[in-house]
Amino acid sequence: EQMKKEKKEKEEKEKVNTQVSLGEYTAEKLKSLREAQNATVAMDNGQQKEEEGEGGKKDDKFKPKIKAGVIPDAATIHAARKRRQQMREQGGEEFIPVDDTRRFQDEKSRLVREDENDRSDSEEERIDFRGANPTRTRRQDIMEVLEGSDSEEGEKDQDEEVKRWEQEQIRKGVSIPQVQTTQPQADYNYYQQQYMYQQPTVYMGTPQPVVQPYGTGYMAPPSGPVVPPSQLPSVTLESVKDRLRDRLDSLKQVHSAHQREHDKHTNDMDSSVNAVDDIEGSAEDVEQQFTFFQEMRGYVRDLVECLNEKVPKIDQLETAMHALLRQRAERFVQRRQDDIKDESEEQMNKTNKAAGSLDTLGRDSPGFAEVKKRRIAEREARRSRRRRARQATEPPVPHHEGMSSDEEEQETDILRFNSEKDRIVAEAGKSFEDVVDDFCTFRAIKTKFEKWKYDFGEPYKEAYISLCLPRLFTPFVRLELLTWNPLEANAQDIEDMAWYDSLLFYGFRETTQLTKDDPDVKLLPSIVEKVVLPKLTGLAEHAWDPMSGSQTQRLVALVQRLADDYPTVAGENKATQALLRAVLGRMRKTLDDDVFMPLYPKGILENKSSGPYYFLQRQFWSCVKLLGNMLQWHSLLAREPLLELCVDGLLNRYMLLALQNSEVNDDSIEKCQKIISSFPREWFADIEGDETLPPLQNLARYLSHSANTLHKNSIGCPDIDRRKARENIKQVAKMLVQIHALDHALQVAREHSLKDLKQMVVGR
């Protein structure tokens, strides 16, 4: 009964399938075909569920997932094969043994298998993908085939069934080829219709390439339901024109893009050709440039190695020269201190003969006395020679003892100094005797780098040669400045030296115009900063004597000129700051070591021909000279450090003390005038109010007291003395006005009835 039932179902399917052909796709036929296919799959699924209910649940991952209209993927096929192989190994009536594949070894199959021994599927045997019926056995299938083969009708039915099965599988796996375009749905339907009705008939089992209108290659056939021809939109001439027009516009755009790309490539090719021509034309210049830079590279390397070897020797020579100058300066200072000490002891110990028997170190008096006597004799001889030199000048210059500088040297000291200096100069001359001229002269080095600048300006700037040149020329400038001492009277000016003339117009031709943007303009200022300022710093710290008016005047003039002419000599520059710190340090050391002000009773000082009075006058005027020397730096140093050194450290500490301990007379007025004339006028230009600077308040009070003292001393004196005293009082009031002590000046004018001076003070 089961076999009859299945045979009846097959006959019903054949009746439906025979009505379907490749070219007849009406809506009714498609619907009936879809229902028949779904009924077959549902029946197979139902049989499979019954089998699972009877035999229990099987592993779901081995079930073939076959749906209507979908070709199984590789994973599904692999799972089905694996499940079939597993069932074969377990055994069963429904499966053919693996050994049966031997009978198919001589057959030729049109399918390509992954396993070469798997010949179970041949042209005669095909797998029914509609699903296996678990209730049927192989024996039943064989009996059905044998029964059908007895009649001619059965064979015909079997052939038709095979054809229908093939067509059914083709319909499931392959859709009708359609042209895929980027046009809208109407265009897509149009191309689909054209393909269906105008393309030649092909074998539907063979996959055909999908034509792309704007590309190449193959594309997968479109998925989704197939639109019947009866439902396609109608095609008119206007629609065809519109589509052709759109296609033409699209092709024009593509052509324009291709044309632009072609033009771009043409321009690139032209520029490349021009670049090649330029490169070929400049090959000779590039070769010359490369050769020059290779030569300069070797030259600079050799020059740097030479300087690295010679600079330590130059440092030693410079240190030796500074030590020689320092020894001479210390010898002058020590001699001055010994003279002051000897004269002070001489004036203080005239009545005490035993005090001079031993010196401070406890040495025997005969030897010490002899040395001291020789020092005194030399001191007086030097003073006499200076006095005769002043008197020889025409007209004679007013002078006070202590204002002159004792810088006279003995012949032995001069010879020793000159011999050591000549030795240093001789060693300096041998520094580059083993070096060729290309590496030891300004002219040779200058010519090399000037050629670089003239011939290859841009690489010259990119290599920052302007920043390297000062360091290259510094050793040679230091060697030439080795014996330069601007503190001496006949010192050579730096602008007259050979190195200055060589570097003054470095990098400039007569045909070129000097520009501020050229970095080589800063060559000389940089050398002044790196060489001249450190040289001056060493001289100011070790060789300069602030007690010497001539040395101070020369040093101040030189530094002031450098600050005015060279932009690198400024307050923000570190080398300039180091120089000014050295100047302040040297002046502070002089205040601590060289200034001495003796104090004697007024009774002793009344005798103006006595030794104590003479010694006090000398020491006071030496302090006046030192005050004037230090105040010469007012344009280079700030006001505050100068006020601290000059006013607090010298005037208030030593000079006012001597003035207060002396008689108020014409001599004291002259001393005050000399002190006040040393003060720079810039100090009092921006003072607000009637009071002077705080450090000068003591001087203002002393002047006010001096005016009262002069008035008291003139009472009861002759008229000429009173007029002279009144004139001195006017001078005191004017000095108060000069230091901007207007409150004291106004008080003196009121007390002594100085109307004209009072009006002047009120006006200020």
Short mmCIF file of C-alpha atoms in Angstrom, two decimals, residues 45 339 511 641 672 677:
data_model
loop_
_atom_site.label_atom_id
_atom_site.label_comp_id
_atom_site.label_asym_id
_atom_site.label_seq_id
_atom_site.Cartn_x
_atom_site.Cartn_y
_atom_site.Cartn_z
CA ASN A 45 10.16 17.26 6.37
CA ASP A 339 104.68 103.76 52.04
CA THR A 511 80.19 96.23 -6.37
CA PRO A 641 76.12 100.41 43.48
CA CYS A 672 83.85 120.10 49.67
CA SER A 677 82.04 118.53 41.55
#
